[in-house]
Short mmCIF file of C-alpha atoms (C1' of nucleotides) in Angstrom, two decimals:
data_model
loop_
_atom_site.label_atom_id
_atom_site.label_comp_id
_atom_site.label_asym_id
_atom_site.label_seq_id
_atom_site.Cartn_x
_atom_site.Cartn_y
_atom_site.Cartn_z
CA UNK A 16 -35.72 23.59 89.37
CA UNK A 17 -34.55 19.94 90.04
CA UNK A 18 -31.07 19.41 88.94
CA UNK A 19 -31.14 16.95 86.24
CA UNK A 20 -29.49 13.14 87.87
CA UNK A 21 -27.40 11.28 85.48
CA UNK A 22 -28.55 8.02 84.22
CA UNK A 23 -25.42 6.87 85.19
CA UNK A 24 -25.13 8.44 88.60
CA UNK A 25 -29.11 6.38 89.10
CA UNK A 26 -27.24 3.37 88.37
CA UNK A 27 -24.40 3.69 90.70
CA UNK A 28 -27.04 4.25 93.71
CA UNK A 29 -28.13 1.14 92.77
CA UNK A 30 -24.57 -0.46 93.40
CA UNK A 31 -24.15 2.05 96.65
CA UNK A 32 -27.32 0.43 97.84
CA UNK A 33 -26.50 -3.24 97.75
CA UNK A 34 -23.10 -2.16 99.03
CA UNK A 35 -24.55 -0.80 101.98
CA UNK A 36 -26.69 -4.01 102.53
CA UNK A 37 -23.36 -5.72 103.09
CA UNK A 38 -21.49 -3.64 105.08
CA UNK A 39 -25.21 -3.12 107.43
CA UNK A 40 -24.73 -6.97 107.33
CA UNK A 41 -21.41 -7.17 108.44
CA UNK A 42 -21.99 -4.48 111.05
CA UNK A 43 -20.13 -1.32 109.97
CA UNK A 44 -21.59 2.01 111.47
CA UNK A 45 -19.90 4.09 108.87
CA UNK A 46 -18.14 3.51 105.82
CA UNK A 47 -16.07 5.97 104.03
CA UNK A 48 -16.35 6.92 99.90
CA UNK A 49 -13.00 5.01 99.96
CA UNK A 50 -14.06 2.20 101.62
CA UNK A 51 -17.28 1.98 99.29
CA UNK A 52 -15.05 2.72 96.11
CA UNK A 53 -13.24 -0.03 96.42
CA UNK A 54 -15.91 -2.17 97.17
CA UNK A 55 -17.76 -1.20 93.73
CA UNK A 56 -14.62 -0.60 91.98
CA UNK A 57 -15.32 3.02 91.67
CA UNK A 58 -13.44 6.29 92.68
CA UNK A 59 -14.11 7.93 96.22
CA UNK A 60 -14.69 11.10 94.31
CA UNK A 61 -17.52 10.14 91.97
CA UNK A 62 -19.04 8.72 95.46
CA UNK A 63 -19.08 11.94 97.50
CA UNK A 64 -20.37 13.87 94.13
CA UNK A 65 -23.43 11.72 93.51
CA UNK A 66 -24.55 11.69 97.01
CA UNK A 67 -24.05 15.34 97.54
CA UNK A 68 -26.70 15.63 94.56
CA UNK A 69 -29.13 14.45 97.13
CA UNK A 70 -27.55 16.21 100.41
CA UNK A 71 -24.85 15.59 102.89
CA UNK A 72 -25.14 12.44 104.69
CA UNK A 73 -21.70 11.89 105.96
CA UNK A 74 -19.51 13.08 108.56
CA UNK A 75 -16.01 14.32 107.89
CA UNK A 76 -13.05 12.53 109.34
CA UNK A 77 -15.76 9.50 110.00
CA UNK A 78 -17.91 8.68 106.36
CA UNK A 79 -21.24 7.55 106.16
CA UNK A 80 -23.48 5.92 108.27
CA UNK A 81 -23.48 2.48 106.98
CA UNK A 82 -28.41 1.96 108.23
CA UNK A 83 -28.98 5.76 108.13
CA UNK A 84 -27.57 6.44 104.40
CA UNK A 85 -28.58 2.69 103.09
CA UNK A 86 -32.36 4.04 104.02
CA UNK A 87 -31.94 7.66 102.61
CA UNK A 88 -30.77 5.84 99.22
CA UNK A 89 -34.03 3.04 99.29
CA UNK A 90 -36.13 6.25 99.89
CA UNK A 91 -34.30 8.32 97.25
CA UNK A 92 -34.29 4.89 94.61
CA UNK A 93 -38.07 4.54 95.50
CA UNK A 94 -37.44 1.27 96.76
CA UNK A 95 -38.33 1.71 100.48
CA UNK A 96 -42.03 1.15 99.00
CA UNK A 97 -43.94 -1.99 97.50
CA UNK A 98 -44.20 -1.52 93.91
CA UNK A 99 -47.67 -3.11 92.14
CA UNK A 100 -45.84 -4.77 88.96
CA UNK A 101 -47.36 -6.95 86.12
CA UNK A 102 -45.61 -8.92 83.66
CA UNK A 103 -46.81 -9.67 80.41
CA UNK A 104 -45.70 -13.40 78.71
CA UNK A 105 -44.86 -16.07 80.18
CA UNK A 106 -42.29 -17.72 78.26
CA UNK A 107 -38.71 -18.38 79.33
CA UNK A 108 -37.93 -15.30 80.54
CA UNK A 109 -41.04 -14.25 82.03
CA UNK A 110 -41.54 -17.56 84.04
CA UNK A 111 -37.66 -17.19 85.60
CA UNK A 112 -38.79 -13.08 86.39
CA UNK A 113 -41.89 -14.51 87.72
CA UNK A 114 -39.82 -16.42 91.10
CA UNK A 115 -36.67 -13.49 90.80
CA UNK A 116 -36.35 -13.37 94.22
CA UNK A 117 -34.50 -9.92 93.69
CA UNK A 118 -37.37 -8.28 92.21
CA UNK A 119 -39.33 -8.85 95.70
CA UNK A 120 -36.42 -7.63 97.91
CA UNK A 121 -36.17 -4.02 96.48
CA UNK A 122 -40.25 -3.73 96.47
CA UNK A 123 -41.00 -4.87 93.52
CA UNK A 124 -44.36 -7.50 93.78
CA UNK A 125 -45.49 -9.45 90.12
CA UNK A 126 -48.94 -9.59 91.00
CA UNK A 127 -51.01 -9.74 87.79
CA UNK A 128 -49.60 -12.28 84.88
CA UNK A 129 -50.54 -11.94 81.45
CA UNK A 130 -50.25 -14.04 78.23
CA UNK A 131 -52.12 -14.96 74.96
CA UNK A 132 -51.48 -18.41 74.89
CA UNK A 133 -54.88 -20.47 75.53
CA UNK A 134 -52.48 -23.46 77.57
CA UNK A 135 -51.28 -20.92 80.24
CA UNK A 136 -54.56 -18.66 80.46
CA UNK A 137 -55.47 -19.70 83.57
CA UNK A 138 -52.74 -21.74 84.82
CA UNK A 139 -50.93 -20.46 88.08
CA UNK A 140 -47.50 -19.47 88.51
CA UNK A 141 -46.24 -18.60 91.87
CA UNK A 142 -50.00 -18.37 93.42
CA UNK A 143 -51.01 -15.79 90.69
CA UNK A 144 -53.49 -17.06 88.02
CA UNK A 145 -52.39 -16.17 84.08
CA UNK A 146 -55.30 -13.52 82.74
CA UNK A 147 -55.88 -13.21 78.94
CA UNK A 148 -53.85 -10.25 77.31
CA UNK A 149 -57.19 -9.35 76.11
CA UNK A 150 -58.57 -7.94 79.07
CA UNK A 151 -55.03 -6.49 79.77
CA UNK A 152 -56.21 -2.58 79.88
CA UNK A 153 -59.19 -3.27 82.49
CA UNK A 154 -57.13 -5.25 84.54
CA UNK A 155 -53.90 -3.29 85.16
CA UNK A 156 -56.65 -0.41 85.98
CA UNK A 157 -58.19 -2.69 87.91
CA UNK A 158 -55.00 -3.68 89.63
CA UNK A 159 -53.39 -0.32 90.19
CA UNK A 160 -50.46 -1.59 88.58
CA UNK A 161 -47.47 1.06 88.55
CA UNK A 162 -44.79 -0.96 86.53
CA UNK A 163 -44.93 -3.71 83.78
CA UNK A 164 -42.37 -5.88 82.54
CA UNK A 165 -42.55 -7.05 78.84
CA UNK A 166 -41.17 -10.43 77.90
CA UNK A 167 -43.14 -10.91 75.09
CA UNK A 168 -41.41 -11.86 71.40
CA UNK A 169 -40.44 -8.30 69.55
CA UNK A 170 -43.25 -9.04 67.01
CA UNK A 171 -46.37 -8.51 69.55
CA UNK A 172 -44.22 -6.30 71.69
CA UNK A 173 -45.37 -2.77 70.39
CA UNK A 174 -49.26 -3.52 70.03
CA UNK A 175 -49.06 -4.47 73.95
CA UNK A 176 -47.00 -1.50 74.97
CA UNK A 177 -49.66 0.27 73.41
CA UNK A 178 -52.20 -1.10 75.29
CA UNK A 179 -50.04 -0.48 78.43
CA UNK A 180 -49.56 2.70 78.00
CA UNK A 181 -53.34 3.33 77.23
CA UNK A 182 -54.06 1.41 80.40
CA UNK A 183 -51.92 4.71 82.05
CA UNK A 184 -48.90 2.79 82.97
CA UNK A 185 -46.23 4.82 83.22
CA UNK A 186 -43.06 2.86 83.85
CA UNK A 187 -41.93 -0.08 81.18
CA UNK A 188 -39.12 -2.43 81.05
CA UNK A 189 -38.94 -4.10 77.90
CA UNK A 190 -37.13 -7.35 77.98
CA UNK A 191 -38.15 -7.88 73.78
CA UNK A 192 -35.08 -6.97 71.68
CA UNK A 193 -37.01 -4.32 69.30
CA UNK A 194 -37.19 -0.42 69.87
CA UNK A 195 -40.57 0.39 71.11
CA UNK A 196 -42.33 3.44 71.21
CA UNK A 197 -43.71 5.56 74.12
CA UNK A 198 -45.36 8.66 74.43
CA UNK A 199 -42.92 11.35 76.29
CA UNK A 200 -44.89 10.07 79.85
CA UNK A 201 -43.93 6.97 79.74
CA UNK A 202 -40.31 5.68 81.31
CA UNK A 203 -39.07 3.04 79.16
CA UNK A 204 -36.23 0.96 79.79
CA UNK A 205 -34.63 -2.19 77.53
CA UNK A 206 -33.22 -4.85 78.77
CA UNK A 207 -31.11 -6.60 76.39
CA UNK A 208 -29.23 -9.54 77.64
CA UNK A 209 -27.45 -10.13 73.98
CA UNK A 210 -26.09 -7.16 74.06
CA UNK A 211 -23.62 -7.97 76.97
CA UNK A 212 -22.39 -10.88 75.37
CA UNK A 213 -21.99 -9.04 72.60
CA UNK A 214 -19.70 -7.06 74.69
CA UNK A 215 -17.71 -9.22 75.50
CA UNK A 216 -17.64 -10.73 72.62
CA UNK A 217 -16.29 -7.39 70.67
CA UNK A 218 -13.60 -7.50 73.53
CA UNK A 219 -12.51 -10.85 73.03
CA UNK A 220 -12.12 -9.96 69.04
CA UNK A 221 -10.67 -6.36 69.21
CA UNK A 222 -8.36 -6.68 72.69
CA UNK A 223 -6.91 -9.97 73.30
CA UNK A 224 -3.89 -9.96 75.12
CA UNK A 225 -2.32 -11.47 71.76
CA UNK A 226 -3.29 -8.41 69.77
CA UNK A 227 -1.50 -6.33 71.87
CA UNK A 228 1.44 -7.00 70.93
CA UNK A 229 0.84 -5.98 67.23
CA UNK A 230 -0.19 -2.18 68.42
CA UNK A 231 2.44 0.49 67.46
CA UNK B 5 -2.07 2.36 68.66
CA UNK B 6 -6.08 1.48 68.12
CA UNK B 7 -8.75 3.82 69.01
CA UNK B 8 -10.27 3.56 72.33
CA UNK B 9 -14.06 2.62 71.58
CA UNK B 10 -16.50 3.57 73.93
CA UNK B 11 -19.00 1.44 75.83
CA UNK B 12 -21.77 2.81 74.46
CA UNK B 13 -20.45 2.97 71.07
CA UNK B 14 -20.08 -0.36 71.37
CA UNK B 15 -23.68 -0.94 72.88
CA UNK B 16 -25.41 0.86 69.97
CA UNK B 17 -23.20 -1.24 67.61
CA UNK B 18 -25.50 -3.84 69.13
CA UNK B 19 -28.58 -1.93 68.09
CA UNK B 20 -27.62 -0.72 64.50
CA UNK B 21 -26.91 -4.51 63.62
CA UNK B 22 -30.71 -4.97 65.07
CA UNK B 23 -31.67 -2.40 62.63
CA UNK B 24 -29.88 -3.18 59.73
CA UNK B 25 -31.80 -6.69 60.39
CA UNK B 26 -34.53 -5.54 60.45
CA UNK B 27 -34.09 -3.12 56.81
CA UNK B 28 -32.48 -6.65 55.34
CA UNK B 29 -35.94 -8.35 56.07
CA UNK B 30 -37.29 -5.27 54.50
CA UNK B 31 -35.36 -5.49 51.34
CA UNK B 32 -34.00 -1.96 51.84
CA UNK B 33 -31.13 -1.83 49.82
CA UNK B 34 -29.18 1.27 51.37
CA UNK B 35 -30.31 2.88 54.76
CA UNK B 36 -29.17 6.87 55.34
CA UNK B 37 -27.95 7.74 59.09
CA UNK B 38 -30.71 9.68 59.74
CA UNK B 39 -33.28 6.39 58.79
CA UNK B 40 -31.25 4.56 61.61
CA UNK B 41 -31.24 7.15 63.67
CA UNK B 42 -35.20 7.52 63.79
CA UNK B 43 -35.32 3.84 64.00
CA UNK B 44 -33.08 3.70 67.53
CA UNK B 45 -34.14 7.15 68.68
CA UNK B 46 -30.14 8.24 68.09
CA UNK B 47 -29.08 11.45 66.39
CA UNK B 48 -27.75 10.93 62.82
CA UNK B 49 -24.27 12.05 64.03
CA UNK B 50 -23.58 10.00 66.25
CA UNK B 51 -24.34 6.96 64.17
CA UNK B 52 -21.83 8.38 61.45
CA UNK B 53 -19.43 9.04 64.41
CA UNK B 54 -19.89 5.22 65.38
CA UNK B 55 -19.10 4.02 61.86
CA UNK B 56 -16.27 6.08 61.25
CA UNK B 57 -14.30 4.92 63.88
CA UNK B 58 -14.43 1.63 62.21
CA UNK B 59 -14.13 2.72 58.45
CA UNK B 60 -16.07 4.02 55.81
CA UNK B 61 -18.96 2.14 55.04
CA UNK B 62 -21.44 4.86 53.66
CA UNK B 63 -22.00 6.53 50.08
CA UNK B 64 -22.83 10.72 49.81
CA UNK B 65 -25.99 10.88 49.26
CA UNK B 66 -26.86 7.36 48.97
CA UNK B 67 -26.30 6.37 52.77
CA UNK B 68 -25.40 2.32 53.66
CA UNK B 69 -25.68 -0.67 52.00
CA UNK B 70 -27.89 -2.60 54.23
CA UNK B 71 -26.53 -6.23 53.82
CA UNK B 72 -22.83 -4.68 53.65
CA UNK B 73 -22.84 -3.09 56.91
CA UNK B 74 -24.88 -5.42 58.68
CA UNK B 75 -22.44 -7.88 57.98
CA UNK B 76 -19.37 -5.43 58.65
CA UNK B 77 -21.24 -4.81 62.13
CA UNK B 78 -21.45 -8.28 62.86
CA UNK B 79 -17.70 -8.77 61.90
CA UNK B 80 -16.92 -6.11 64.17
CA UNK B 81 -18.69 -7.25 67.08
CA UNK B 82 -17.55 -10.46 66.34
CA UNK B 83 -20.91 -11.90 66.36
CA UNK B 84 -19.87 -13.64 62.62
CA UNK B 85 -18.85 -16.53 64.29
CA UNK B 86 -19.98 -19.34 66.92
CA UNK B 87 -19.05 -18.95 70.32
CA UNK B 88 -18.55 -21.48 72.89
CA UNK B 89 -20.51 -20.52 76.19
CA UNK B 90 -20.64 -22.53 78.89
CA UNK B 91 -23.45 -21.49 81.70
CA UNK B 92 -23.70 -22.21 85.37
CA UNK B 93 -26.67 -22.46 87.30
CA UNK B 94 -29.60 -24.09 86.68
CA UNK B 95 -31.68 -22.09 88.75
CA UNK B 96 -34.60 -19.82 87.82
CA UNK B 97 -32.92 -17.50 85.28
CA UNK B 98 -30.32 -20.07 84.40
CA UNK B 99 -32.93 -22.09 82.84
CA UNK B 100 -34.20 -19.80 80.94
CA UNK B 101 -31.01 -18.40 79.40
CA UNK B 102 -30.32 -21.78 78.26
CA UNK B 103 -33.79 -21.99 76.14
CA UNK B 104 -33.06 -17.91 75.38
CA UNK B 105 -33.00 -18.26 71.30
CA UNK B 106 -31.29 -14.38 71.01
CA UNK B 107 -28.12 -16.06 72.05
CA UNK B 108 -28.06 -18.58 69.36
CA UNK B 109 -29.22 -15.74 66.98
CA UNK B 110 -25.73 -13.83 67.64
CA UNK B 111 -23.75 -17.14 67.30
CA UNK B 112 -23.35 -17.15 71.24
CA UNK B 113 -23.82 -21.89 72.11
CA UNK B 114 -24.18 -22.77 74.78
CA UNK B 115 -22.90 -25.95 74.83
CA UNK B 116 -21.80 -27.18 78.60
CA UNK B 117 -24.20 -26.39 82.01
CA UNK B 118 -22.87 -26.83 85.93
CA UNK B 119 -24.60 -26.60 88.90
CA UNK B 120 -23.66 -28.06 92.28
CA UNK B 121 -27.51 -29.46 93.07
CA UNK B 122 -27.53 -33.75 92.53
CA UNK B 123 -30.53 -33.54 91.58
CA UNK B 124 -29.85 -31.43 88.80
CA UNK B 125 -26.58 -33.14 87.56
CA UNK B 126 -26.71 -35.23 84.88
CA UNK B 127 -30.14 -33.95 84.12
CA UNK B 128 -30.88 -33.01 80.24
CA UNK B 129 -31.68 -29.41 79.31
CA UNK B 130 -32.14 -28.84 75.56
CA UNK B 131 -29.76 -31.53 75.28
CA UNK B 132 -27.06 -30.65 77.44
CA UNK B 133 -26.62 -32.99 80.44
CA UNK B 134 -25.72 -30.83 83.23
CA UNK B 135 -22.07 -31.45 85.18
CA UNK B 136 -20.78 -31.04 88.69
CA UNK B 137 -19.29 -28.29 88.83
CA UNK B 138 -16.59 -29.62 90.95
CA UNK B 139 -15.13 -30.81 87.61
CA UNK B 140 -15.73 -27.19 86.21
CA UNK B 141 -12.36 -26.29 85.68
CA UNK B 142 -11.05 -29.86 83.48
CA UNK B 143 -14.47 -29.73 81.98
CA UNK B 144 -13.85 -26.29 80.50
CA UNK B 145 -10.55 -26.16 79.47
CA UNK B 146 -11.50 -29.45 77.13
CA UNK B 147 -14.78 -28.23 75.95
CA UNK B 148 -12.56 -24.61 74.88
CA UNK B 149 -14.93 -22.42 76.43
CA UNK B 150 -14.53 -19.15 75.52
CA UNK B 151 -17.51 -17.44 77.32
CA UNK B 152 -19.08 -18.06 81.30
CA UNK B 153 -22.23 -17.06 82.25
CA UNK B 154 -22.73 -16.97 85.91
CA UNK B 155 -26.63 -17.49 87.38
CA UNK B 156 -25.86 -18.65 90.61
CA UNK B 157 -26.43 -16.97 93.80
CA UNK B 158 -24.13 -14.16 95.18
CA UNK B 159 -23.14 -16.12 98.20
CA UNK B 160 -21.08 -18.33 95.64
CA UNK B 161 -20.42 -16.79 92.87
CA UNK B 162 -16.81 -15.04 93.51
CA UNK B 163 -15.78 -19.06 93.96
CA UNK B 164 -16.83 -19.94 91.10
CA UNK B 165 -15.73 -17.09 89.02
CA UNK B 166 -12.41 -17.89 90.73
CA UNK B 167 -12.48 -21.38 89.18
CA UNK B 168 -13.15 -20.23 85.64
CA UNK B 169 -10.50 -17.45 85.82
CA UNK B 170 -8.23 -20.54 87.04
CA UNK B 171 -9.53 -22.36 83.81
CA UNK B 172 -8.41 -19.49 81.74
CA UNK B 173 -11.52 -18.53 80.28
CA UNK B 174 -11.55 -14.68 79.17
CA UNK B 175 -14.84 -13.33 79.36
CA UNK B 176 -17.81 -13.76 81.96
CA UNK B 177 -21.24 -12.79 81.97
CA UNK B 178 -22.46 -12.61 85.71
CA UNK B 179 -25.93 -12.42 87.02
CA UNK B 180 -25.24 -12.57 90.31
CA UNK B 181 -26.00 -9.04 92.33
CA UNK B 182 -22.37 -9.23 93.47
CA UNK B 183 -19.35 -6.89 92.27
CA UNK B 184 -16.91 -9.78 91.24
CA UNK B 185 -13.16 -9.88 91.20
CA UNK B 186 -11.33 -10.98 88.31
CA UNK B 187 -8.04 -10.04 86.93
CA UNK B 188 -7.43 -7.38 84.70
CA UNK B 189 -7.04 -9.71 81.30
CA UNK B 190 -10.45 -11.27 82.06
CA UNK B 191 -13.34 -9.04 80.89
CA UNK B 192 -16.30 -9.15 83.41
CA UNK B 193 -19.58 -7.49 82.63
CA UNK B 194 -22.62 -7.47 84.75
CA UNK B 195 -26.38 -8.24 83.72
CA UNK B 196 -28.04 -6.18 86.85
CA UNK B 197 -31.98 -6.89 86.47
CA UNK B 198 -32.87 -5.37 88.97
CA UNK B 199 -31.02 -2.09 88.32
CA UNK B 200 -33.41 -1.04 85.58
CA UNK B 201 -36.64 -1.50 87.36
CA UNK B 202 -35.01 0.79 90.42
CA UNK B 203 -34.13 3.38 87.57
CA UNK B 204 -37.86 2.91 86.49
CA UNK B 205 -38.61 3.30 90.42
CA UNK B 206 -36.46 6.14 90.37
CA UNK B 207 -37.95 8.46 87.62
CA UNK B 208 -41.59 7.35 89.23
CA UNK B 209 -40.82 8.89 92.32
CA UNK B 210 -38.69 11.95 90.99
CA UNK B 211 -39.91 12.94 87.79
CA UNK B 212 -43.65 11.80 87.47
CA UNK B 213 -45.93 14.74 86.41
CA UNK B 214 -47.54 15.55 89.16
CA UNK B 215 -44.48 17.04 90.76
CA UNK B 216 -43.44 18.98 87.57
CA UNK B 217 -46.25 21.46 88.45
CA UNK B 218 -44.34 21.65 91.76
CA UNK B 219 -41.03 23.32 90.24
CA UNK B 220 -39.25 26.67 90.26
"C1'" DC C 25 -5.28 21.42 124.57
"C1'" DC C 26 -2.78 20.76 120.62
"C1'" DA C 27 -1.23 18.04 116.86
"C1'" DT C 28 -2.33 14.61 113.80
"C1'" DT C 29 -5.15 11.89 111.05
"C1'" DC C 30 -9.04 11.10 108.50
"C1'" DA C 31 -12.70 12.07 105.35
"C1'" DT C 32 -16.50 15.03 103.57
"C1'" DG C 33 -18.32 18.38 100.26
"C1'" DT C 34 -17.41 21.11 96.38
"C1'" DG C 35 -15.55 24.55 93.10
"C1'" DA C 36 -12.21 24.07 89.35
"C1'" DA C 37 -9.88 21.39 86.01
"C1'" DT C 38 -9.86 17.66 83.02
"C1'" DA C 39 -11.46 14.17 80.18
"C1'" DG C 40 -14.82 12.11 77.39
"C1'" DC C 41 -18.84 12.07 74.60
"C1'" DT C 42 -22.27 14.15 71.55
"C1'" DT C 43 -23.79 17.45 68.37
"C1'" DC C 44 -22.91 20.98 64.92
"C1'" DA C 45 -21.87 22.42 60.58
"C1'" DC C 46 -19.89 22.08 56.31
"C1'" DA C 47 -16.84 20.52 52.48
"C1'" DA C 48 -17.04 16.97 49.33
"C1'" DG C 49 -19.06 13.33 46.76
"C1'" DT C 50 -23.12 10.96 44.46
"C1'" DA C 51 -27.38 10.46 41.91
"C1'" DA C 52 -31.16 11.94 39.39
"C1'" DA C 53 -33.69 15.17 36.79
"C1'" DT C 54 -33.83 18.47 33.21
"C1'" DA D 15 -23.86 19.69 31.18
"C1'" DT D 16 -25.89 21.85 34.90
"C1'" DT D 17 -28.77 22.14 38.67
"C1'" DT D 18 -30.89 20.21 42.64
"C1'" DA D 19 -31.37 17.20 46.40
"C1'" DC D 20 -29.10 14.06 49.41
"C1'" DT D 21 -25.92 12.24 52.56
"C1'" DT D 22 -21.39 10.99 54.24
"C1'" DG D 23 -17.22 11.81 57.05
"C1'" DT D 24 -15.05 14.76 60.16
"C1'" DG D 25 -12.77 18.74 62.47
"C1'" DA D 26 -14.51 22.00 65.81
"C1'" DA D 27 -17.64 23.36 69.28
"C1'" DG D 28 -20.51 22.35 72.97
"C1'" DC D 29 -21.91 19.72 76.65
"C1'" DT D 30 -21.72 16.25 80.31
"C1'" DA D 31 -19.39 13.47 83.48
"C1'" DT D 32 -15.44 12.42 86.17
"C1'" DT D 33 -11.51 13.50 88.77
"C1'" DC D 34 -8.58 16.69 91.30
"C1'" DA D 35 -7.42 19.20 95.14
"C1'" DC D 36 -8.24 21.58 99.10
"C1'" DA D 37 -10.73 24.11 102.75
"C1'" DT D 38 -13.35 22.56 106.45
"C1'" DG D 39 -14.77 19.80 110.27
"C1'" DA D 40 -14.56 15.65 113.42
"C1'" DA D 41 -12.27 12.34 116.27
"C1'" DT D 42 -8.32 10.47 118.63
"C1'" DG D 43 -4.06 10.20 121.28
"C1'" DG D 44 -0.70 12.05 124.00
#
DNA sequence: CCATTCATGTGAATAGCTTCACAAGTAAAT
DNA sequence: ATTTACTTGTGAAGCTATTCACATGAATGG
């Protein structure tokens, strides 16, 4: 039986990963947990346990090494691989996802565009040509697409999932702030860019340095 | 001494003020935990666990009033009042946050843009004529910024956050794929777009069904 | 070759978060 | 007035995640 990863502990190899990138760039052979910790503002504990969930890469008295471990985590994230993505509307958000130069850099290729809007059917953005979300299930069967991105308003957002999902996508990330259903087969994941600000914004209310002063 | 709220307590604060929206437009007039729990896939709980920490809102047997709490959320998150956000970089995403209508929906304005690109200053974006951001720092401090978001590339985004820390602005927003310093009074939180299409990578690669057949 | 330093990997301990379970309160029906 | 059906608020229990602490191994310098 797999042991069960950590949502949280998925997250962080994201962060070890990009790490890595830099110190690969800089030309470190090895880095220690410490070394990374600080870099990521994490501890060098939580670092050592996460990786040893996926084996022992280091070396002790010397750390990691900086190319061999960076490549274990790409092929543990999945990103060592090109990823066949489609994005449904192209509004704001969708058009800025659409050149996201990040996306392309960890394997992840838009390469099907969909939207309902008669002005942008057909219309190209970033040498891919807009399709009708009508034909949407055919062609992300067609396509072979693996992942799609909704940026969509919340209102259409389930009745396209839908489709998705009928389509046999399996992976979702839902930039529309609404709560969409899935069946249990399908990895969904929200992205909610209000939410941070709303973050911060609780912070600013609840923890200002003045309030401080008023705690007991 | 106040209670320590958790992240993610404060997160799903975000998500039971979506709700209660949502019921308002509805005309619900009270909503019971376990409604808003089955509405954000949450247990019923935990959402009573959330609330309690901030008071109590509820009625036995009669659950929330709708409006009530929605506005008691919003209080709390201190999304019942405007914000002054300022945003820099005009770039892909940049542009798109600017135009991004959820923000004004939660009170967050933004009301000043900087880039560094000529071309771009002194351009108008929804009515905001972008500045240098060499004057970043004098612009700031007499627009009373209270919120930064970053959308500039890594390469030169610690400088800038530097600047606005300088300019004694509290709370940042960075979409930069870079682990920023800032001192410990200034509340940094990180919008990570890629992250949740490698956790989407992730489960693809580890948990899709066909290997489930493969277990012990 | 030995001492010293460094750093991993991991059980054990701790801390933090979520769920359970129930007393207590409310409303509605009879 | 009493019963029934609900639902909150919250200590306690259970579970998960993080940190501690140390045995173990590797490299370096004298």
């Amino acid at each position: 039986m797999k042991k069960k990863i950590s949502d949280s502990s998925i997250h962080r190899l994201s962060l070890y990963f990009r790490a890595l990138s830099l110190f690969e760039m800089e030309n470190y052979e090895t880095v220690s947990s410490k070394e990374l910790a600080k870099h990521e503002k994490l501890t060098p504990a939580q670092i050592r346990k996460d990786l040893s969930s996926f084996g022992s890469f280091g070396t002790r008295g010397l750390g990691y090494p900086v190319h061999e471990l960076k490549n274990k985590i790409a092929s543990i994230l999945g990103i060592d691989r090109s990823w066949r993505v489609a994005l449904v509307g192209i509004g704001n958000i969708g058009s800025a996802l659409v050149s996201y130069k990040e996306f392309m850099k960890h394997g992840f290729q838009i390469i099907k565009l969909f939207d309902n809007d008669q002005r942008k059917i057909g219309s190209n953005h970033k040498g891919i040509i807009v399709s009708d979300i009508k034909n949407i299930q055919q062609e992300l069967k067609e396509s072979n697409i693996q992942i799609v991105i909704i940026s969509v308003p919340a209102t259409v957002a389930q009745n396209i999932v839908d489709d998705v999902v009928e389509a046999g996508v399996k992976a979702i990330l839902n930039f529309a702030p609404i709560n969409l259903r899935v069946p249990d087969d399908v990895i969904l994941r929200n992205e909610n860019m209000s939410m941070e600000l709303e973050y911060l914004s609780f912070n600013l209310v609840n923890y200002s340095q003045e309030d401080d002063i008023e705690e007991v």
